[in-house]
Amino acid sequence: MGKIVISENVSLDGVVQDPTGEDGLGRGSWFTCVGDGGREAWAKVEFEEALSAAALLMGRRTHEWFVARGWGSRDGAWADRLRALPKYVVSSSALDGPEWTRSTVVPAEEIPKLRQEVDGDLVVYGSGRLARTLAEHDLVDELRLMTYPVVVGAGERLFGETSAAKPMRLVDTRTVGESLVLLTYRPV
């Protein structure tokens, strides 16, 4: 049985929107506030996570974001690993534009079945709407928050209203570089 792992970059105030400043939030690139050393340490952690993943689970917009930034043709071990992983794209419509190898569209209602079929971690990158849906339906087995030392002050946050409280237990903390903190939680 698979384990659904939400892996997100978040600001101190929980913002996940527009970390690179490309999407028009108008708050700049909060992702780069940690400098080159911090981003190198972040990339190492992300690569390790990709190596341990069995598959990626993402929303259509996140899939399109990766494709638009050339992840399907980039060089390097991290890009090679992401290309090799099966990618399950949660969408109610077919994918438009260029493909990313091993991508399959799945409707949201198929996620519990997919979780049963995949042996290992199904890692969710980005995909804020999908992350909220998974949490609402108690399908999150682990939450990994790479926390950036900045209060963005506006933007889409990882979690909004839920139908009930979703208690989590902190299972690990890890300093990444000089100013990032990776917080790992599991449902109680």
PDB file of C-alpha atoms in Angstrom, residues 109-183:
ATOM      1  CA  GLU A 109     -12.123   9.638  -6.934  1.00  0.00           C
ATOM      2  CA  GLU A 110      -9.444   7.118  -8.056  1.00  0.00           C
ATOM      3  CA  ILE A 111      -6.869   8.316  -5.501  1.00  0.00           C
ATOM      4  CA  PRO A 112      -7.808   5.790  -2.765  1.00  0.00           C
ATOM      5  CA  LYS A 113      -7.488   2.964  -5.310  1.00  0.00           C
ATOM      6  CA  LEU A 114      -4.150   4.362  -6.554  1.00  0.00           C
ATOM      7  CA  ARG A 115      -2.926   4.522  -2.956  1.00  0.00           C
ATOM      8  CA  GLN A 116      -3.696   0.799  -2.634  1.00  0.00           C
ATOM      9  CA  GLU A 117      -1.897  -0.081  -5.882  1.00  0.00           C
ATOM     10  CA  VAL A 118       1.337   1.898  -5.503  1.00  0.00           C
ATOM     11  CA  ASP A 119       3.995   0.382  -3.277  1.00  0.00           C
ATOM     12  CA  GLY A 120       5.820   3.288  -1.642  1.00  0.00           C
ATOM     13  CA  ASP A 121       5.526   7.056  -1.352  1.00  0.00           C
ATOM     14  CA  LEU A 122       3.199   8.991  -3.653  1.00  0.00           C
ATOM     15  CA  VAL A 123       4.762  12.442  -3.293  1.00  0.00           C
ATOM     16  CA  VAL A 124       2.623  15.523  -3.910  1.00  0.00           C
ATOM     17  CA  TYR A 125       4.579  18.605  -5.051  1.00  0.00           C
ATOM     18  CA  GLY A 126       2.818  21.972  -5.225  1.00  0.00           C
ATOM     19  CA  SER A 127      -0.805  21.235  -6.063  1.00  0.00           C
ATOM     20  CA  GLY A 128      -2.411  23.317  -3.312  1.00  0.00           C
ATOM     21  CA  ARG A 129      -5.982  22.463  -4.267  1.00  0.00           C
ATOM     22  CA  LEU A 130      -5.144  18.765  -4.409  1.00  0.00           C
ATOM     23  CA  ALA A 131      -3.377  18.936  -1.030  1.00  0.00           C
ATOM     24  CA  ARG A 132      -6.459  20.528   0.544  1.00  0.00           C
ATOM     25  CA  THR A 133      -8.722  17.875  -1.004  1.00  0.00           C
ATOM     26  CA  LEU A 134      -6.489  15.060   0.237  1.00  0.00           C
ATOM     27  CA  ALA A 135      -6.454  16.515   3.751  1.00  0.00           C
ATOM     28  CA  GLU A 136     -10.215  17.021   3.759  1.00  0.00           C
ATOM     29  CA  HIS A 137     -10.722  13.335   2.875  1.00  0.00           C
ATOM     30  CA  ASP A 138      -8.108  12.089   5.382  1.00  0.00           C
ATOM     31  CA  LEU A 139      -5.853  10.742   2.630  1.00  0.00           C
ATOM     32  CA  VAL A 140      -2.626  12.394   3.841  1.00  0.00           C
ATOM     33  CA  ASP A 141      -0.197   9.975   5.466  1.00  0.00           C
ATOM     34  CA  GLU A 142       2.636  12.464   5.896  1.00  0.00           C
ATOM     35  CA  LEU A 143       3.081  16.217   5.573  1.00  0.00           C
ATOM     36  CA  ARG A 144       6.564  17.624   4.856  1.00  0.00           C
ATOM     37  CA  LEU A 145       6.804  21.397   5.123  1.00  0.00           C
ATOM     38  CA  MET A 146      10.012  23.074   3.957  1.00  0.00           C
ATOM     39  CA  THR A 147       9.574  26.296   5.894  1.00  0.00           C
ATOM     40  CA  TYR A 148      11.078  29.547   4.601  1.00  0.00           C
ATOM     41  CA  PRO A 149      12.055  32.369   6.980  1.00  0.00           C
ATOM     42  CA  VAL A 150       9.722  34.976   5.533  1.00  0.00           C
ATOM     43  CA  VAL A 151       6.231  36.265   6.215  1.00  0.00           C
ATOM     44  CA  VAL A 152       4.732  36.798   2.762  1.00  0.00           C
ATOM     45  CA  GLY A 153       1.617  38.494   4.116  1.00  0.00           C
ATOM     46  CA  ALA A 154      -0.738  37.558   1.276  1.00  0.00           C
ATOM     47  CA  GLY A 155      -1.441  34.699  -1.075  1.00  0.00           C
ATOM     48  CA  GLU A 156      -2.899  31.245  -1.142  1.00  0.00           C
ATOM     49  CA  ARG A 157      -2.125  29.259   1.975  1.00  0.00           C
ATOM     50  CA  LEU A 158      -1.637  25.527   2.122  1.00  0.00           C
ATOM     51  CA  PHE A 159      -4.757  24.928   4.184  1.00  0.00           C
ATOM     52  CA  GLY A 160      -7.969  26.868   4.493  1.00  0.00           C
ATOM     53  CA  GLU A 161     -11.214  25.845   6.078  1.00  0.00           C
ATOM     54  CA  THR A 162     -11.845  22.158   6.700  1.00  0.00           C
ATOM     55  CA  SER A 163     -14.967  20.326   7.795  1.00  0.00           C
ATOM     56  CA  ALA A 164     -13.238  19.265  11.026  1.00  0.00           C
ATOM     57  CA  ALA A 165      -9.947  19.642  12.866  1.00  0.00           C
ATOM     58  CA  LYS A 166      -7.131  17.536  11.405  1.00  0.00           C
ATOM     59  CA  PRO A 167      -4.756  16.737  14.311  1.00  0.00           C
ATOM     60  CA  MET A 168      -1.152  16.088  13.304  1.00  0.00           C
ATOM     61  CA  ARG A 169       1.854  14.820  15.247  1.00  0.00           C
ATOM     62  CA  LEU A 170       5.339  16.250  14.676  1.00  0.00           C
ATOM     63  CA  VAL A 171       7.637  13.307  13.882  1.00  0.00           C
ATOM     64  CA  ASP A 172      10.779  15.074  12.685  1.00  0.00           C
ATOM     65  CA  THR A 173      12.460  18.462  12.419  1.00  0.00           C
ATOM     66  CA  ARG A 174      15.523  19.110  10.336  1.00  0.00           C
ATOM     67  CA  THR A 175      17.493  22.266   9.704  1.00  0.00           C
ATOM     68  CA  VAL A 176      18.280  22.629   6.000  1.00  0.00           C
ATOM     69  CA  GLY A 177      21.079  25.002   5.172  1.00  0.00           C
ATOM     70  CA  GLU A 178      21.334  27.976   7.496  1.00  0.00           C
ATOM     71  CA  SER A 179      17.719  29.130   7.567  1.00  0.00           C
ATOM     72  CA  LEU A 180      15.260  26.513   6.274  1.00  0.00           C
ATOM     73  CA  VAL A 181      13.444  24.057   8.520  1.00  0.00           C
ATOM     74  CA  LEU A 182      11.862  20.829   7.302  1.00  0.00           C
ATOM     75  CA  LEU A 183       8.934  19.902   9.519  1.00  0.00           C
TER      76      LEU A 183
END
